[in-house]
Amino acid sequence: MERDAIGAAPATYRPNLPILTTLRFFAAAEVVAFHVAQTRPGWARPVDFLSGLVSGGYAAVIFFFVLSGFILAYVHTGENERSACNVKAARFWRLRFARIAPAYYLGLLLAVPILIQVVAQSQASGWSVAFGMTSVVLFAQAWWPAYTTLWNFPAWSLSVECAFYALFPWLARTLARWPAAAVLAGSYALIVLTDAYRGELLGRTGLLGAVPKTDWLVLSAFPILYLPLFIFGMALARLYLFGRVLSPRLHAAMLGIGVALTVLIFGGAWMLPGWTRSDPALALVFALIVFGGAGAAGTFPLLARPTFVLLGEASYSMYILHIPLRVCWDNLAAAVAGLNGMPWLNFPLYFGFVVLVSIVVFRVVETPLRKSIAGHVDPVQPAGIA
């Protein structure tokens, strides 16, 4: 136990989960590859195993949302299943801000040239642009579809995460009244319903009016639509903490099956039905990965090595900085004759550039600023997207 440096509530110490930290790196790498493939049509053939594997950028974000719920509940749940958040709400929000803000605002700074170009090409009024920029600065852009991708567009998912953070102390207190298995089943039912009726749900609540099913951006970014995934992750964590203890080998088997299914679903996307890539299907697969990876200590020693853990710790910077870094890289690559025409070489070099810069940012920017804002070093480093 460790007494909180600001509040009076004690924080329960739990060991790190290095495999889950490492898995963040692979999820962030998928997002980076996805965005390259989206803007480089010749990077992979239209239908093959590689193009399928790099088509899962959206799925990687779904994984992050489930993982975020799991890790926050793992870190901030008390000593029994009926315990609520083990730190005061104000302290929790300060810790979350300390975790996401340094790299987030650095990403906005690096993306200013992109913003200038977007604004110059836009027909929006000055007031509209100013409001949109303010919403991005305040982590609120996902609530207004017109501004979801303004500035550094991967930041929309941090807007969703902040909605989760705002609700987490209340969710932790409320969900503690129910058995974890019941919360897991209920949240999964909501995932199914939300996936099937997301457009209708938004329209009926009057939040956005009628939303065409073809408007993928609105349907895939609005924060409330992802809340069941976050709660699903929280319920998984409570089952892991207070449910039946499983052997590391069984956890390892769950992790292996989950990873194999992920590779199959996306590598074979061209021949599998679309529902295999839906939120309900992916939630089950990611539950295997997260729950399995949490308890697989010692069974995959490579994934727990310091080098891989460091890559996982730097994955947030990878995720939030890779778009402005790509603009920088494209300018560098343009100076090298023929490099842009060799995707087999260009992408590995760009990816290595992103990884190297992200590690430097993690050590030089994120870590010291996080400690300064938070006021003390947390006993467990959360391993979600943020």
JSON list of C-alpha atoms in Angstrom, two decimals, residues 66-201:
[
{"chain": "A", "resi": 66, "resn": "VAL", "atom": "CA", "xyz": [-10.64, -2.20, -24.02]},
{"chain": "A", "resi": 67, "resn": "LEU", "atom": "CA", "xyz": [-7.08, -2.20, -22.70]},
{"chain": "A", "resi": 68, "resn": "SER", "atom": "CA", "xyz": [-7.53, 1.24, -21.17]},
{"chain": "A", "resi": 69, "resn": "GLY", "atom": "CA", "xyz": [-10.58, 0.12, -19.21]},
{"chain": "A", "resi": 70, "resn": "PHE", "atom": "CA", "xyz": [-8.71, -2.99, -18.05]},
{"chain": "A", "resi": 71, "resn": "ILE", "atom": "CA", "xyz": [-5.59, -1.16, -16.90]},
{"chain": "A", "resi": 72, "resn": "LEU", "atom": "CA", "xyz": [-7.35, 1.71, -15.16]},
{"chain": "A", "resi": 73, "resn": "ALA", "atom": "CA", "xyz": [-9.53, -0.74, -13.22]},
{"chain": "A", "resi": 74, "resn": "TYR", "atom": "CA", "xyz": [-6.50, -2.91, -12.49]},
{"chain": "A", "resi": 75, "resn": "VAL", "atom": "CA", "xyz": [-4.54, 0.04, -11.11]},
{"chain": "A", "resi": 76, "resn": "HIS", "atom": "CA", "xyz": [-7.31, 1.96, -9.36]},
{"chain": "A", "resi": 77, "resn": "THR", "atom": "CA", "xyz": [-9.62, -0.72, -7.95]},
{"chain": "A", "resi": 78, "resn": "GLY", "atom": "CA", "xyz": [-9.32, -1.34, -4.21]},
{"chain": "A", "resi": 79, "resn": "GLU", "atom": "CA", "xyz": [-8.60, -4.59, -2.40]},
{"chain": "A", "resi": 80, "resn": "ASN", "atom": "CA", "xyz": [-11.87, -6.42, -3.08]},
{"chain": "A", "resi": 81, "resn": "GLU", "atom": "CA", "xyz": [-14.54, -6.70, -5.75]},
{"chain": "A", "resi": 82, "resn": "ARG", "atom": "CA", "xyz": [-16.82, -4.23, -4.00]},
{"chain": "A", "resi": 83, "resn": "SER", "atom": "CA", "xyz": [-14.13, -1.54, -3.79]},
{"chain": "A", "resi": 84, "resn": "ALA", "atom": "CA", "xyz": [-14.48, 1.60, -5.84]},
{"chain": "A", "resi": 85, "resn": "CYS", "atom": "CA", "xyz": [-11.68, 3.86, -7.12]},
{"chain": "A", "resi": 86, "resn": "ASN", "atom": "CA", "xyz": [-8.74, 3.84, -4.69]},
{"chain": "A", "resi": 87, "resn": "VAL", "atom": "CA", "xyz": [-7.81, 7.49, -5.28]},
{"chain": "A", "resi": 88, "resn": "LYS", "atom": "CA", "xyz": [-9.93, 10.59, -5.05]},
{"chain": "A", "resi": 89, "resn": "ALA", "atom": "CA", "xyz": [-11.48, 11.79, -8.29]},
{"chain": "A", "resi": 90, "resn": "ALA", "atom": "CA", "xyz": [-9.43, 15.00, -8.45]},
{"chain": "A", "resi": 91, "resn": "ARG", "atom": "CA", "xyz": [-6.24, 13.02, -7.98]},
{"chain": "A", "resi": 92, "resn": "PHE", "atom": "CA", "xyz": [-7.24, 10.49, -10.62]},
{"chain": "A", "resi": 93, "resn": "TRP", "atom": "CA", "xyz": [-7.96, 13.23, -13.18]},
{"chain": "A", "resi": 94, "resn": "ARG", "atom": "CA", "xyz": [-4.65, 14.91, -12.41]},
{"chain": "A", "resi": 95, "resn": "LEU", "atom": "CA", "xyz": [-2.82, 11.63, -12.97]},
{"chain": "A", "resi": 96, "resn": "ARG", "atom": "CA", "xyz": [-4.61, 11.10, -16.28]},
{"chain": "A", "resi": 97, "resn": "PHE", "atom": "CA", "xyz": [-3.84, 14.62, -17.47]},
{"chain": "A", "resi": 98, "resn": "ALA", "atom": "CA", "xyz": [-0.21, 14.14, -16.52]},
{"chain": "A", "resi": 99, "resn": "ARG", "atom": "CA", "xyz": [-0.14, 10.96, -18.58]},
{"chain": "A", "resi": 100, "resn": "ILE", "atom": "CA", "xyz": [-1.66, 12.24, -21.82]},
{"chain": "A", "resi": 101, "resn": "ALA", "atom": "CA", "xyz": [-0.93, 15.98, -21.95]},
{"chain": "A", "resi": 102, "resn": "PRO", "atom": "CA", "xyz": [2.83, 16.24, -22.69]},
{"chain": "A", "resi": 103, "resn": "ALA", "atom": "CA", "xyz": [2.90, 14.16, -25.88]},
{"chain": "A", "resi": 104, "resn": "TYR", "atom": "CA", "xyz": [-0.58, 15.35, -26.89]},
{"chain": "A", "resi": 105, "resn": "TYR", "atom": "CA", "xyz": [0.36, 19.02, -26.91]},
{"chain": "A", "resi": 106, "resn": "LEU", "atom": "CA", "xyz": [3.72, 18.28, -28.50]},
{"chain": "A", "resi": 107, "resn": "GLY", "atom": "CA", "xyz": [1.81, 16.54, -31.28]},
{"chain": "A", "resi": 108, "resn": "LEU", "atom": "CA", "xyz": [-0.37, 19.63, -31.76]},
{"chain": "A", "resi": 109, "resn": "LEU", "atom": "CA", "xyz": [2.72, 21.82, -31.91]},
{"chain": "A", "resi": 110, "resn": "LEU", "atom": "CA", "xyz": [4.37, 19.62, -34.53]},
{"chain": "A", "resi": 111, "resn": "ALA", "atom": "CA", "xyz": [1.12, 19.49, -36.51]},
{"chain": "A", "resi": 112, "resn": "VAL", "atom": "CA", "xyz": [0.73, 23.28, -36.79]},
{"chain": "A", "resi": 113, "resn": "PRO", "atom": "CA", "xyz": [1.90, 23.23, -40.46]},
{"chain": "A", "resi": 114, "resn": "ILE", "atom": "CA", "xyz": [-0.83, 20.67, -41.21]},
{"chain": "A", "resi": 115, "resn": "LEU", "atom": "CA", "xyz": [-3.41, 22.83, -39.43]},
{"chain": "A", "resi": 116, "resn": "ILE", "atom": "CA", "xyz": [-2.37, 25.90, -41.40]},
{"chain": "A", "resi": 117, "resn": "GLN", "atom": "CA", "xyz": [-2.79, 24.01, -44.67]},
{"chain": "A", "resi": 118, "resn": "VAL", "atom": "CA", "xyz": [-6.20, 22.63, -43.65]},
{"chain": "A", "resi": 119, "resn": "VAL", "atom": "CA", "xyz": [-7.46, 26.06, -42.56]},
{"chain": "A", "resi": 120, "resn": "ALA", "atom": "CA", "xyz": [-6.19, 27.67, -45.76]},
{"chain": "A", "resi": 121, "resn": "GLN", "atom": "CA", "xyz": [-8.19, 25.18, -47.84]},
{"chain": "A", "resi": 122, "resn": "SER", "atom": "CA", "xyz": [-11.30, 25.39, -45.66]},
{"chain": "A", "resi": 123, "resn": "GLN", "atom": "CA", "xyz": [-14.39, 27.51, -46.30]},
{"chain": "A", "resi": 124, "resn": "ALA", "atom": "CA", "xyz": [-15.19, 27.68, -42.57]},
{"chain": "A", "resi": 125, "resn": "SER", "atom": "CA", "xyz": [-15.46, 31.00, -40.79]},
{"chain": "A", "resi": 126, "resn": "GLY", "atom": "CA", "xyz": [-12.76, 32.26, -38.46]},
{"chain": "A", "resi": 127, "resn": "TRP", "atom": "CA", "xyz": [-15.04, 31.70, -35.48]},
{"chain": "A", "resi": 128, "resn": "SER", "atom": "CA", "xyz": [-15.68, 28.11, -36.51]},
{"chain": "A", "resi": 129, "resn": "VAL", "atom": "CA", "xyz": [-11.97, 27.42, -36.91]},
{"chain": "A", "resi": 130, "resn": "ALA", "atom": "CA", "xyz": [-11.23, 29.03, -33.53]},
{"chain": "A", "resi": 131, "resn": "PHE", "atom": "CA", "xyz": [-13.93, 26.93, -31.86]},
{"chain": "A", "resi": 132, "resn": "GLY", "atom": "CA", "xyz": [-12.57, 23.79, -33.49]},
{"chain": "A", "resi": 133, "resn": "MET", "atom": "CA", "xyz": [-9.02, 24.54, -32.39]},
{"chain": "A", "resi": 134, "resn": "THR", "atom": "CA", "xyz": [-10.24, 25.18, -28.85]},
{"chain": "A", "resi": 135, "resn": "SER", "atom": "CA", "xyz": [-12.10, 21.88, -28.81]},
{"chain": "A", "resi": 136, "resn": "VAL", "atom": "CA", "xyz": [-8.91, 20.06, -29.81]},
{"chain": "A", "resi": 137, "resn": "VAL", "atom": "CA", "xyz": [-6.87, 21.81, -27.12]},
{"chain": "A", "resi": 138, "resn": "LEU", "atom": "CA", "xyz": [-9.51, 20.83, -24.54]},
{"chain": "A", "resi": 139, "resn": "PHE", "atom": "CA", "xyz": [-9.72, 17.17, -25.69]},
{"chain": "A", "resi": 140, "resn": "ALA", "atom": "CA", "xyz": [-13.31, 17.71, -26.83]},
{"chain": "A", "resi": 141, "resn": "GLN", "atom": "CA", "xyz": [-13.15, 17.47, -30.64]},
{"chain": "A", "resi": 142, "resn": "ALA", "atom": "CA", "xyz": [-14.83, 14.06, -30.92]},
{"chain": "A", "resi": 143, "resn": "TRP", "atom": "CA", "xyz": [-18.06, 15.58, -29.61]},
{"chain": "A", "resi": 144, "resn": "TRP", "atom": "CA", "xyz": [-18.31, 17.80, -32.71]},
{"chain": "A", "resi": 145, "resn": "PRO", "atom": "CA", "xyz": [-18.05, 15.78, -35.95]},
{"chain": "A", "resi": 146, "resn": "ALA", "atom": "CA", "xyz": [-16.88, 18.80, -37.95]},
{"chain": "A", "resi": 147, "resn": "TYR", "atom": "CA", "xyz": [-13.74, 19.00, -35.82]},
{"chain": "A", "resi": 148, "resn": "THR", "atom": "CA", "xyz": [-12.98, 15.33, -35.25]},
{"chain": "A", "resi": 149, "resn": "THR", "atom": "CA", "xyz": [-9.99, 15.24, -37.58]},
{"chain": "A", "resi": 150, "resn": "LEU", "atom": "CA", "xyz": [-8.97, 18.88, -37.28]},
{"chain": "A", "resi": 151, "resn": "TRP", "atom": "CA", "xyz": [-5.29, 19.48, -36.50]},
{"chain": "A", "resi": 152, "resn": "ASN", "atom": "CA", "xyz": [-3.56, 16.23, -35.44]},
{"chain": "A", "resi": 153, "resn": "PHE", "atom": "CA", "xyz": [-6.36, 13.83, -36.35]},
{"chain": "A", "resi": 154, "resn": "PRO", "atom": "CA", "xyz": [-5.27, 10.72, -34.35]},
{"chain": "A", "resi": 155, "resn": "ALA", "atom": "CA", "xyz": [-5.97, 12.89, -31.30]},
{"chain": "A", "resi": 156, "resn": "TRP", "atom": "CA", "xyz": [-9.72, 12.21, -31.70]},
{"chain": "A", "resi": 157, "resn": "SER", "atom": "CA", "xyz": [-9.29, 8.99, -29.72]},
{"chain": "A", "resi": 158, "resn": "LEU", "atom": "CA", "xyz": [-7.80, 10.95, -26.82]},
{"chain": "A", "resi": 159, "resn": "SER", "atom": "CA", "xyz": [-10.99, 12.99, -26.82]},
{"chain": "A", "resi": 160, "resn": "VAL", "atom": "CA", "xyz": [-12.88, 9.71, -26.40]},
{"chain": "A", "resi": 161, "resn": "GLU", "atom": "CA", "xyz": [-10.48, 8.59, -23.68]},
{"chain": "A", "resi": 162, "resn": "CYS", "atom": "CA", "xyz": [-11.02, 11.83, -21.77]},
{"chain": "A", "resi": 163, "resn": "ALA", "atom": "CA", "xyz": [-14.74, 11.11, -21.68]},
{"chain": "A", "resi": 164, "resn": "PHE", "atom": "CA", "xyz": [-13.89, 7.76, -20.09]},
{"chain": "A", "resi": 165, "resn": "TYR", "atom": "CA", "xyz": [-11.57, 9.44, -17.60]},
{"chain": "A", "resi": 166, "resn": "ALA", "atom": "CA", "xyz": [-14.25, 11.93, -16.61]},
{"chain": "A", "resi": 167, "resn": "LEU", "atom": "CA", "xyz": [-16.66, 9.07, -15.87]},
{"chain": "A", "resi": 168, "resn": "PHE", "atom": "CA", "xyz": [-14.21, 6.57, -14.38]},
{"chain": "A", "resi": 169, "resn": "PRO", "atom": "CA", "xyz": [-14.53, 7.48, -10.65]},
{"chain": "A", "resi": 170, "resn": "TRP", "atom": "CA", "xyz": [-18.32, 7.28, -10.94]},
{"chain": "A", "resi": 171, "resn": "LEU", "atom": "CA", "xyz": [-18.16, 4.09, -13.04]},
{"chain": "A", "resi": 172, "resn": "ALA", "atom": "CA", "xyz": [-15.80, 2.44, -10.57]},
{"chain": "A", "resi": 173, "resn": "ARG", "atom": "CA", "xyz": [-18.16, 3.22, -7.69]},
{"chain": "A", "resi": 174, "resn": "THR", "atom": "CA", "xyz": [-21.30, 2.16, -9.58]},
{"chain": "A", "resi": 175, "resn": "LEU", "atom": "CA", "xyz": [-19.96, -1.03, -11.15]},
{"chain": "A", "resi": 176, "resn": "ALA", "atom": "CA", "xyz": [-18.57, -2.20, -7.80]},
{"chain": "A", "resi": 177, "resn": "ARG", "atom": "CA", "xyz": [-22.16, -2.82, -6.70]},
{"chain": "A", "resi": 178, "resn": "TRP", "atom": "CA", "xyz": [-22.53, -5.58, -9.30]},
{"chain": "A", "resi": 179, "resn": "PRO", "atom": "CA", "xyz": [-20.69, -8.87, -9.82]},
{"chain": "A", "resi": 180, "resn": "ALA", "atom": "CA", "xyz": [-17.94, -8.50, -12.42]},
{"chain": "A", "resi": 181, "resn": "ALA", "atom": "CA", "xyz": [-19.40, -11.31, -14.54]},
{"chain": "A", "resi": 182, "resn": "ALA", "atom": "CA", "xyz": [-22.74, -9.50, -14.73]},
{"chain": "A", "resi": 183, "resn": "VAL", "atom": "CA", "xyz": [-21.05, -6.24, -15.73]},
{"chain": "A", "resi": 184, "resn": "LEU", "atom": "CA", "xyz": [-19.04, -8.10, -18.36]},
{"chain": "A", "resi": 185, "resn": "ALA", "atom": "CA", "xyz": [-22.18, -9.68, -19.86]},
{"chain": "A", "resi": 186, "resn": "GLY", "atom": "CA", "xyz": [-24.14, -6.43, -19.70]},
{"chain": "A", "resi": 187, "resn": "SER", "atom": "CA", "xyz": [-21.39, -4.35, -21.30]},
{"chain": "A", "resi": 188, "resn": "TYR", "atom": "CA", "xyz": [-20.96, -6.92, -24.07]},
{"chain": "A", "resi": 189, "resn": "ALA", "atom": "CA", "xyz": [-24.69, -6.77, -24.78]},
{"chain": "A", "resi": 190, "resn": "LEU", "atom": "CA", "xyz": [-24.34, -2.99, -25.09]},
{"chain": "A", "resi": 191, "resn": "ILE", "atom": "CA", "xyz": [-21.41, -3.45, -27.49]},
{"chain": "A", "resi": 192, "resn": "VAL", "atom": "CA", "xyz": [-23.63, -5.61, -29.70]},
{"chain": "A", "resi": 193, "resn": "LEU", "atom": "CA", "xyz": [-26.53, -3.15, -29.59]},
{"chain": "A", "resi": 194, "resn": "THR", "atom": "CA", "xyz": [-24.32, -0.12, -30.15]},
{"chain": "A", "resi": 195, "resn": "ASP", "atom": "CA", "xyz": [-22.65, -1.73, -33.14]},
{"chain": "A", "resi": 196, "resn": "ALA", "atom": "CA", "xyz": [-25.98, -2.70, -34.69]},
{"chain": "A", "resi": 197, "resn": "TYR", "atom": "CA", "xyz": [-27.83, 0.56, -34.07]},
{"chain": "A", "resi": 198, "resn": "ARG", "atom": "CA", "xyz": [-25.19, 3.26, -33.68]},
{"chain": "A", "resi": 199, "resn": "GLY", "atom": "CA", "xyz": [-26.73, 5.60, -36.27]},
{"chain": "A", "resi": 200, "resn": "GLU", "atom": "CA", "xyz": [-30.23, 5.13, -34.88]},
{"chain": "A", "resi": 201, "resn": "LEU", "atom": "CA", "xyz": [-29.00, 5.60, -31.31]}
]
